Amino acid sequence: MKVLLVEDEQKLGEYIKKGLTEAGFIVDHYMTGLDGYHALMTEEFSVVLMDVMLPDVSGFELVQRYRAAGKHTPVLFLTAKDDLSDRIKGIEIGGDDYLTKPFAFAELIVRIKSLLRRANQSDYKSTVIHIANLKMDIAKRTVYRGDIPIKLTAKEFALLQLFLERQGEVLPRTVIASQVWDINFDSDTNVIDVAIRRLRIKIDDGFDTKLIHTVRGMGYRLEPLDVGVGDDGINKDDLK
């Protein structure tokens, strides 16, 4: 799940980003309202954390414009002002929740999960995703292959979630890098290949039906194929 954080206090922003990343989120952090608004209008996020008092444009104004454009991503306002009129204004102009600084990080996580649950109850994707006999429960952070629980790191979980949400598609390394690692792909690094190799060991080894496949020269694809079918989708017996 991808989070947009618009917060001009650098140390606080870095603290929030680090904590959310460790919790399994991908976080884009911007320190000005205009940069944050550009990201809001051009990218997709699961939830938005918006500081109210920004150096260039008020967070209230940005969210008001965002809602006027027909966008519905949940927004949690962050502010140092614990004024009732501000809280009311924030909700009236389109915010979904309001958290006053300083706050406990545990409370921030609870607020975010609450917003995501509400979103899931309306028109967001189900928290449970299947392919073949593999099941991922996003909310519970669990993965099973049949009755066997699969233990994944936070990055492996995010990687598998991306594959599941776009199963059948060929995902280039550039897409995987931007969505899971939040980085621009460097052709000199093999971090993606290593991560996928480790994920394959956990979810494919010991099973006749393989799920993760290499599409040579293009990327990777999640698709159930029985043993005997190569990464390129060609039955090996046909090559004899």
PDB file of C-alpha atoms in Angstrom:
ATOM      1  CA  MET A   1       0.000   0.000   0.000  1.00  0.00           C
ATOM      2  CA  LYS A   2       1.376   3.376  -1.006  1.00  0.00           C
ATOM      3  CA  VAL A   3       1.175   6.409   1.297  1.00  0.00           C
ATOM      4  CA  LEU A   4       1.624  10.059   0.356  1.00  0.00           C
ATOM      5  CA  LEU A   5       3.136  12.086   3.200  1.00  0.00           C
ATOM      6  CA  VAL A   6       3.164  15.891   2.843  1.00  0.00           C
ATOM      7  CA  GLU A   7       5.085  17.232   5.871  1.00  0.00           C
ATOM      8  CA  ASP A   8       7.502  20.169   5.933  1.00  0.00           C
ATOM      9  CA  GLU A   9       9.193  19.257   9.232  1.00  0.00           C
ATOM     10  CA  GLN A  10      12.098  17.177   7.925  1.00  0.00           C
ATOM     11  CA  LYS A  11      12.865  15.169  11.083  1.00  0.00           C
ATOM     12  CA  LEU A  12       9.201  14.367  11.700  1.00  0.00           C
ATOM     13  CA  GLY A  13       8.725  13.429   8.065  1.00  0.00           C
ATOM     14  CA  GLU A  14      11.733  11.116   8.114  1.00  0.00           C
ATOM     15  CA  TYR A  15      10.519   9.547  11.376  1.00  0.00           C
ATOM     16  CA  ILE A  16       7.048   8.869   9.954  1.00  0.00           C
ATOM     17  CA  LYS A  17       8.433   7.533   6.666  1.00  0.00           C
ATOM     18  CA  LYS A  18      10.858   5.188   8.433  1.00  0.00           C
ATOM     19  CA  GLY A  19       8.151   3.829  10.736  1.00  0.00           C
ATOM     20  CA  LEU A  20       5.609   3.292   7.967  1.00  0.00           C
ATOM     21  CA  THR A  21       8.210   1.652   5.726  1.00  0.00           C
ATOM     22  CA  GLU A  22       9.072  -0.799   8.490  1.00  0.00           C
ATOM     23  CA  ALA A  23       5.327  -1.498   8.813  1.00  0.00           C
ATOM     24  CA  GLY A  24       5.227  -2.553   5.158  1.00  0.00           C
ATOM     25  CA  PHE A  25       4.032   0.633   3.436  1.00  0.00           C
ATOM     26  CA  ILE A  26       5.648   2.432   0.512  1.00  0.00           C
ATOM     27  CA  VAL A  27       5.945   6.132   1.401  1.00  0.00           C
ATOM     28  CA  ASP A  28       6.419   9.151  -0.862  1.00  0.00           C
ATOM     29  CA  HIS A  29       7.426  12.163   1.258  1.00  0.00           C
ATOM     30  CA  TYR A  30       7.187  15.767   0.045  1.00  0.00           C
ATOM     31  CA  MET A  31       8.010  18.888   2.041  1.00  0.00           C
ATOM     32  CA  THR A  32       6.009  21.478   0.107  1.00  0.00           C
ATOM     33  CA  GLY A  33       2.342  21.706  -0.745  1.00  0.00           C
ATOM     34  CA  LEU A  34       2.877  22.178  -4.467  1.00  0.00           C
ATOM     35  CA  ASP A  35       5.091  19.090  -4.754  1.00  0.00           C
ATOM     36  CA  GLY A  36       2.584  17.106  -2.734  1.00  0.00           C
ATOM     37  CA  TYR A  37      -0.328  18.321  -4.837  1.00  0.00           C
ATOM     38  CA  HIS A  38       1.442  17.350  -8.055  1.00  0.00           C
ATOM     39  CA  ALA A  39       1.929  13.826  -6.670  1.00  0.00           C
ATOM     40  CA  LEU A  40      -1.725  13.727  -5.579  1.00  0.00           C
ATOM     41  CA  MET A  41      -2.956  14.529  -9.072  1.00  0.00           C
ATOM     42  CA  THR A  42      -0.582  12.305 -11.035  1.00  0.00           C
ATOM     43  CA  GLU A  43      -0.149   9.143  -8.932  1.00  0.00           C
ATOM     44  CA  GLU A  44      -2.297   6.617  -7.069  1.00  0.00           C
ATOM     45  CA  PHE A  45      -2.120   6.274  -3.271  1.00  0.00           C
ATOM     46  CA  SER A  46      -3.934   4.197  -0.664  1.00  0.00           C
ATOM     47  CA  VAL A  47      -3.977   7.012   1.905  1.00  0.00           C
ATOM     48  CA  VAL A  48      -2.743  10.618   2.207  1.00  0.00           C
ATOM     49  CA  LEU A  49      -1.112  12.142   5.313  1.00  0.00           C
ATOM     50  CA  MET A  50      -1.386  15.922   4.899  1.00  0.00           C
ATOM     51  CA  ASP A  51       0.204  18.536   7.132  1.00  0.00           C
ATOM     52  CA  VAL A  52      -2.071  21.565   7.478  1.00  0.00           C
ATOM     53  CA  MET A  53       0.532  24.325   7.912  1.00  0.00           C
ATOM     54  CA  LEU A  54       2.843  24.061   4.904  1.00  0.00           C
ATOM     55  CA  PRO A  55       5.349  26.739   3.813  1.00  0.00           C
ATOM     56  CA  ASP A  56       3.651  27.519   0.484  1.00  0.00           C
ATOM     57  CA  VAL A  57       0.020  26.353   0.397  1.00  0.00           C
ATOM     58  CA  SER A  58      -2.335  25.294   3.183  1.00  0.00           C
ATOM     59  CA  GLY A  59      -3.023  21.587   3.405  1.00  0.00           C
ATOM     60  CA  PHE A  60      -6.723  22.471   3.698  1.00  0.00           C
ATOM     61  CA  GLU A  61      -6.619  24.250   0.342  1.00  0.00           C
ATOM     62  CA  LEU A  62      -4.817  21.367  -1.344  1.00  0.00           C
ATOM     63  CA  VAL A  63      -7.324  18.777  -0.151  1.00  0.00           C
ATOM     64  CA  GLN A  64     -10.241  21.042  -1.088  1.00  0.00           C
ATOM     65  CA  ARG A  65      -8.890  21.252  -4.659  1.00  0.00           C
ATOM     66  CA  TYR A  66      -8.243  17.510  -4.665  1.00  0.00           C
ATOM     67  CA  ARG A  67     -11.833  16.717  -3.689  1.00  0.00           C
ATOM     68  CA  ALA A  68     -13.168  19.234  -6.212  1.00  0.00           C
ATOM     69  CA  ALA A  69     -11.319  17.239  -8.893  1.00  0.00           C
ATOM     70  CA  GLY A  70     -13.388  14.175  -7.938  1.00  0.00           C
ATOM     71  CA  LYS A  71     -10.632  12.321  -6.057  1.00  0.00           C
ATOM     72  CA  HIS A  72     -11.631  10.081  -3.137  1.00  0.00           C
ATOM     73  CA  THR A  73      -8.416   8.747  -1.564  1.00  0.00           C
ATOM     74  CA  PRO A  74      -8.678   8.888   2.275  1.00  0.00           C
ATOM     75  CA  VAL A  75      -6.921  11.917   3.807  1.00  0.00           C
ATOM     76  CA  LEU A  76      -5.600  12.198   7.365  1.00  0.00           C
ATOM     77  CA  PHE A  77      -4.674  15.751   8.403  1.00  0.00           C
ATOM     78  CA  LEU A  78      -1.621  16.258  10.639  1.00  0.00           C
ATOM     79  CA  THR A  79      -1.436  19.538  12.570  1.00  0.00           C
ATOM     80  CA  ALA A  80       0.068  21.184  15.636  1.00  0.00           C
ATOM     81  CA  LYS A  81      -3.176  23.131  16.226  1.00  0.00           C
ATOM     82  CA  ASP A  82      -5.699  21.410  18.478  1.00  0.00           C
ATOM     83  CA  ASP A  83      -8.476  23.847  17.737  1.00  0.00           C
ATOM     84  CA  LEU A  84     -12.048  22.564  17.376  1.00  0.00           C
ATOM     85  CA  SER A  85     -12.864  24.962  14.549  1.00  0.00           C
ATOM     86  CA  ASP A  86      -9.833  23.741  12.573  1.00  0.00           C
ATOM     87  CA  ARG A  87     -10.811  20.121  13.095  1.00  0.00           C
ATOM     88  CA  ILE A  88     -14.333  20.823  11.891  1.00  0.00           C
ATOM     89  CA  LYS A  89     -13.016  22.737   8.887  1.00  0.00           C
ATOM     90  CA  GLY A  90     -10.685  19.889   7.982  1.00  0.00           C
ATOM     91  CA  ILE A  91     -13.548  17.389   7.892  1.00  0.00           C
ATOM     92  CA  GLU A  92     -15.892  19.773   6.089  1.00  0.00           C
ATOM     93  CA  ILE A  93     -13.494  20.440   3.204  1.00  0.00           C
ATOM     94  CA  GLY A  94     -12.929  16.732   2.564  1.00  0.00           C
ATOM     95  CA  GLY A  95     -10.594  15.290   5.202  1.00  0.00           C
ATOM     96  CA  ASP A  96     -11.399  11.874   6.669  1.00  0.00           C
ATOM     97  CA  ASP A  97      -9.538  12.165   9.981  1.00  0.00           C
ATOM     98  CA  TYR A  98      -7.479  14.624  12.009  1.00  0.00           C
ATOM     99  CA  LEU A  99      -4.433  13.907  14.208  1.00  0.00           C
ATOM    100  CA  THR A 100      -2.813  16.503  16.452  1.00  0.00           C
ATOM    101  CA  LYS A 101       0.967  16.735  16.903  1.00  0.00           C
ATOM    102  CA  PRO A 102       2.741  15.420  18.852  1.00  0.00           C
ATOM    103  CA  PHE A 103       1.229  11.966  18.505  1.00  0.00           C
ATOM    104  CA  ALA A 104       2.226   8.397  19.296  1.00  0.00           C
ATOM    105  CA  PHE A 105       3.276   6.468  16.205  1.00  0.00           C
ATOM    106  CA  ALA A 106       1.043   3.568  17.282  1.00  0.00           C
ATOM    107  CA  GLU A 107      -1.966   5.898  17.085  1.00  0.00           C
ATOM    108  CA  LEU A 108      -0.988   6.989  13.565  1.00  0.00           C
ATOM    109  CA  ILE A 109      -0.892   3.342  12.446  1.00  0.00           C
ATOM    110  CA  VAL A 110      -4.322   2.706  14.008  1.00  0.00           C
ATOM    111  CA  ARG A 111      -5.791   5.773  12.261  1.00  0.00           C
ATOM    112  CA  ILE A 112      -4.347   4.706   8.890  1.00  0.00           C
ATOM    113  CA  LYS A 113      -5.680   1.161   9.233  1.00  0.00           C
ATOM    114  CA  SER A 114      -9.080   2.528  10.182  1.00  0.00           C
ATOM    115  CA  LEU A 115      -9.168   4.674   7.032  1.00  0.00           C
ATOM    116  CA  LEU A 116      -8.127   1.724   4.889  1.00  0.00           C
ATOM    117  CA  ARG A 117     -10.793  -0.511   6.448  1.00  0.00           C
ATOM    118  CA  ARG A 118     -13.470   2.080   5.701  1.00  0.00           C
ATOM    119  CA  ALA A 119     -12.201   2.356   2.137  1.00  0.00           C
ATOM    120  CA  ASN A 120     -12.178  -1.423   1.736  1.00  0.00           C
ATOM    121  CA  GLN A 121     -15.799  -1.573   2.844  1.00  0.00           C
ATOM    122  CA  SER A 122     -16.822   0.679  -0.043  1.00  0.00           C
ATOM    123  CA  ASP A 123     -15.178   0.425  -3.436  1.00  0.00           C
ATOM    124  CA  TYR A 124     -11.602  -0.590  -2.669  1.00  0.00           C
ATOM    125  CA  LYS A 125     -10.110  -4.003  -3.418  1.00  0.00           C
ATOM    126  CA  SER A 126     -10.729  -6.973  -1.155  1.00  0.00           C
ATOM    127  CA  THR A 127      -8.037  -7.555   1.450  1.00  0.00           C
ATOM    128  CA  VAL A 128      -7.858 -11.244   0.427  1.00  0.00           C
ATOM    129  CA  ILE A 129      -6.264 -12.167  -2.921  1.00  0.00           C
ATOM    130  CA  HIS A 130      -6.021 -15.671  -4.438  1.00  0.00           C
ATOM    131  CA  ILE A 131      -4.146 -17.388  -7.237  1.00  0.00           C
ATOM    132  CA  ALA A 132      -4.158 -21.181  -7.616  1.00  0.00           C
ATOM    133  CA  ASN A 133      -3.851 -22.456  -4.020  1.00  0.00           C
ATOM    134  CA  LEU A 134      -2.002 -19.376  -2.750  1.00  0.00           C
ATOM    135  CA  LYS A 135      -3.918 -16.922  -0.558  1.00  0.00           C
ATOM    136  CA  MET A 136      -2.769 -13.527   0.741  1.00  0.00           C
ATOM    137  CA  ASP A 137      -4.692 -11.646   3.425  1.00  0.00           C
ATOM    138  CA  ILE A 138      -3.457  -8.057   3.220  1.00  0.00           C
ATOM    139  CA  ALA A 139      -5.126  -6.911   6.439  1.00  0.00           C
ATOM    140  CA  LYS A 140      -3.838  -9.842   8.513  1.00  0.00           C
ATOM    141  CA  ARG A 141      -0.441  -9.823   6.715  1.00  0.00           C
ATOM    142  CA  THR A 142      -0.596 -13.589   6.138  1.00  0.00           C
ATOM    143  CA  VAL A 143       0.219 -15.793   3.139  1.00  0.00           C
ATOM    144  CA  TYR A 144      -0.687 -19.462   2.692  1.00  0.00           C
ATOM    145  CA  ARG A 145       0.103 -21.970  -0.049  1.00  0.00           C
ATOM    146  CA  GLY A 146      -2.608 -24.529   0.524  1.00  0.00           C
ATOM    147  CA  ASP A 147      -2.554 -25.128   4.280  1.00  0.00           C
ATOM    148  CA  ILE A 148       1.121 -24.170   4.599  1.00  0.00           C
ATOM    149  CA  PRO A 149       1.851 -20.711   6.101  1.00  0.00           C
ATOM    150  CA  ILE A 150       4.538 -18.756   4.223  1.00  0.00           C
ATOM    151  CA  LYS A 151       6.644 -16.331   6.251  1.00  0.00           C
ATOM    152  CA  LEU A 152       7.720 -13.289   4.233  1.00  0.00           C
ATOM    153  CA  THR A 153       9.728 -10.169   4.954  1.00  0.00           C
ATOM    154  CA  ALA A 154       7.982  -6.807   4.503  1.00  0.00           C
ATOM    155  CA  LYS A 155       9.566  -6.340   1.053  1.00  0.00           C
ATOM    156  CA  GLU A 156       8.716  -9.886  -0.021  1.00  0.00           C
ATOM    157  CA  PHE A 157       5.119  -9.337   1.078  1.00  0.00           C
ATOM    158  CA  ALA A 158       4.927  -6.076  -0.897  1.00  0.00           C
ATOM    159  CA  LEU A 159       6.497  -7.767  -3.918  1.00  0.00           C
ATOM    160  CA  LEU A 160       4.033 -10.670  -3.837  1.00  0.00           C
ATOM    161  CA  GLN A 161       1.123  -8.269  -3.325  1.00  0.00           C
ATOM    162  CA  LEU A 162       2.147  -6.361  -6.460  1.00  0.00           C
ATOM    163  CA  PHE A 163       2.277  -9.614  -8.456  1.00  0.00           C
ATOM    164  CA  LEU A 164      -1.109 -10.720  -7.111  1.00  0.00           C
ATOM    165  CA  GLU A 165      -2.812  -7.421  -7.851  1.00  0.00           C
ATOM    166  CA  ARG A 166      -1.472  -7.528 -11.413  1.00  0.00           C
ATOM    167  CA  GLN A 167      -1.414 -11.286 -11.992  1.00  0.00           C
ATOM    168  CA  GLY A 168      -1.019 -12.341 -15.585  1.00  0.00           C
ATOM    169  CA  GLU A 169       0.757  -9.083 -16.498  1.00  0.00           C
ATOM    170  CA  VAL A 170       4.424  -8.932 -17.410  1.00  0.00           C
ATOM    171  CA  LEU A 171       6.009  -6.572 -14.891  1.00  0.00           C
ATOM    172  CA  PRO A 172       9.281  -4.940 -16.015  1.00  0.00           C
ATOM    173  CA  ARG A 173      11.993  -4.429 -13.417  1.00  0.00           C
ATOM    174  CA  THR A 174      11.452  -0.665 -13.636  1.00  0.00           C
ATOM    175  CA  VAL A 175       7.838  -1.061 -12.472  1.00  0.00           C
ATOM    176  CA  ILE A 176       8.800  -3.436  -9.667  1.00  0.00           C
ATOM    177  CA  ALA A 177      11.559  -1.083  -8.492  1.00  0.00           C
ATOM    178  CA  SER A 178       9.271   1.957  -8.364  1.00  0.00           C
ATOM    179  CA  GLN A 179       6.330   0.182  -6.717  1.00  0.00           C
ATOM    180  CA  VAL A 180       8.112  -1.980  -4.142  1.00  0.00           C
ATOM    181  CA  TRP A 181      11.429  -0.232  -3.464  1.00  0.00           C
ATOM    182  CA  ASP A 182      10.301   3.312  -4.357  1.00  0.00           C
ATOM    183  CA  ILE A 183      13.519   3.781  -6.376  1.00  0.00           C
ATOM    184  CA  ASN A 184      14.519   4.313  -9.973  1.00  0.00           C
ATOM    185  CA  PHE A 185      15.793   1.053 -11.434  1.00  0.00           C
ATOM    186  CA  ASP A 186      19.561   0.838 -11.770  1.00  0.00           C
ATOM    187  CA  SER A 187      20.538  -1.721 -14.407  1.00  0.00           C
ATOM    188  CA  ASP A 188      23.761  -2.378 -12.501  1.00  0.00           C
ATOM    189  CA  THR A 189      21.993  -3.776  -9.435  1.00  0.00           C
ATOM    190  CA  ASN A 190      20.480  -7.234  -9.074  1.00  0.00           C
ATOM    191  CA  VAL A 191      18.431  -6.480  -5.938  1.00  0.00           C
ATOM    192  CA  ILE A 192      15.151  -7.229  -7.743  1.00  0.00           C
ATOM    193  CA  ASP A 193      16.361 -10.535  -9.205  1.00  0.00           C
ATOM    194  CA  VAL A 194      17.692 -11.629  -5.817  1.00  0.00           C
ATOM    195  CA  ALA A 195      14.428 -10.712  -4.065  1.00  0.00           C
ATOM    196  CA  ILE A 196      12.346 -12.592  -6.645  1.00  0.00           C
ATOM    197  CA  ARG A 197      14.628 -15.627  -6.391  1.00  0.00           C
ATOM    198  CA  ARG A 198      14.092 -15.694  -2.608  1.00  0.00           C
ATOM    199  CA  LEU A 199      10.329 -15.239  -3.016  1.00  0.00           C
ATOM    200  CA  ARG A 200      10.244 -18.118  -5.528  1.00  0.00           C
ATOM    201  CA  ILE A 201      11.989 -20.398  -3.037  1.00  0.00           C
ATOM    202  CA  LYS A 202       9.347 -19.615  -0.419  1.00  0.00           C
ATOM    203  CA  ILE A 203       6.193 -19.887  -2.517  1.00  0.00           C
ATOM    204  CA  ASP A 204       7.140 -22.244  -5.386  1.00  0.00           C
ATOM    205  CA  ASP A 205       9.693 -24.794  -4.122  1.00  0.00           C
ATOM    206  CA  GLY A 206       8.028 -28.114  -3.385  1.00  0.00           C
ATOM    207  CA  PHE A 207       4.894 -27.370  -5.439  1.00  0.00           C
ATOM    208  CA  ASP A 208       4.098 -28.790  -8.889  1.00  0.00           C
ATOM    209  CA  THR A 209       2.352 -25.593  -9.971  1.00  0.00           C
ATOM    210  CA  LYS A 210       4.846 -22.740 -10.223  1.00  0.00           C
ATOM    211  CA  LEU A 211       3.600 -19.164  -9.903  1.00  0.00           C
ATOM    212  CA  ILE A 212       6.456 -16.733 -10.607  1.00  0.00           C
ATOM    213  CA  HIS A 213       7.987 -16.863 -14.090  1.00  0.00           C
ATOM    214  CA  THR A 214      10.702 -14.980 -15.938  1.00  0.00           C
ATOM    215  CA  VAL A 215       9.740 -13.480 -19.289  1.00  0.00           C
ATOM    216  CA  ARG A 216      13.125 -13.193 -20.956  1.00  0.00           C
ATOM    217  CA  GLY A 217      14.165  -9.659 -21.798  1.00  0.00           C
ATOM    218  CA  MET A 218      10.949  -8.201 -20.368  1.00  0.00           C
ATOM    219  CA  GLY A 219      10.475  -8.912 -16.669  1.00  0.00           C
ATOM    220  CA  TYR A 220       8.416 -11.244 -14.491  1.00  0.00           C
ATOM    221  CA  ARG A 221       4.867 -12.585 -14.468  1.00  0.00           C
ATOM    222  CA  LEU A 222       2.665 -14.275 -11.854  1.00  0.00           C
ATOM    223  CA  GLU A 223       0.719 -17.107 -13.465  1.00  0.00           C
ATOM    224  CA  PRO A 224       0.008 -20.723 -12.428  1.00  0.00           C
ATOM    225  CA  LEU A 225       1.933 -23.110 -14.707  1.00  0.00           C
ATOM    226  CA  ASP A 226       2.562 -26.809 -14.088  1.00  0.00           C
ATOM    227  CA  VAL A 227       6.057 -28.305 -14.006  1.00  0.00           C
ATOM    228  CA  GLY A 228       7.199 -28.912 -17.590  1.00  0.00           C
ATOM    229  CA  VAL A 229       6.197 -25.479 -18.795  1.00  0.00           C
ATOM    230  CA  GLY A 230       9.131 -23.110 -19.105  1.00  0.00           C
ATOM    231  CA  ASP A 231       9.416 -19.489 -17.960  1.00  0.00           C
ATOM    232  CA  ASP A 232       8.555 -18.366 -21.465  1.00  0.00           C
ATOM    233  CA  GLY A 233       5.287 -20.350 -21.383  1.00  0.00           C
ATOM    234  CA  ILE A 234       6.513 -23.043 -23.845  1.00  0.00           C
ATOM    235  CA  ASN A 235       6.087 -26.682 -22.897  1.00  0.00           C
ATOM    236  CA  LYS A 236       9.558 -28.202 -22.740  1.00  0.00           C
ATOM    237  CA  ASP A 237       8.301 -31.434 -24.325  1.00  0.00           C
ATOM    238  CA  ASP A 238       7.461 -29.455 -27.464  1.00  0.00           C
ATOM    239  CA  LEU A 239      11.137 -28.575 -27.886  1.00  0.00           C
ATOM    240  CA  LYS A 240      12.329 -32.151 -28.160  1.00  0.00           C
TER     241      LYS A 240
END
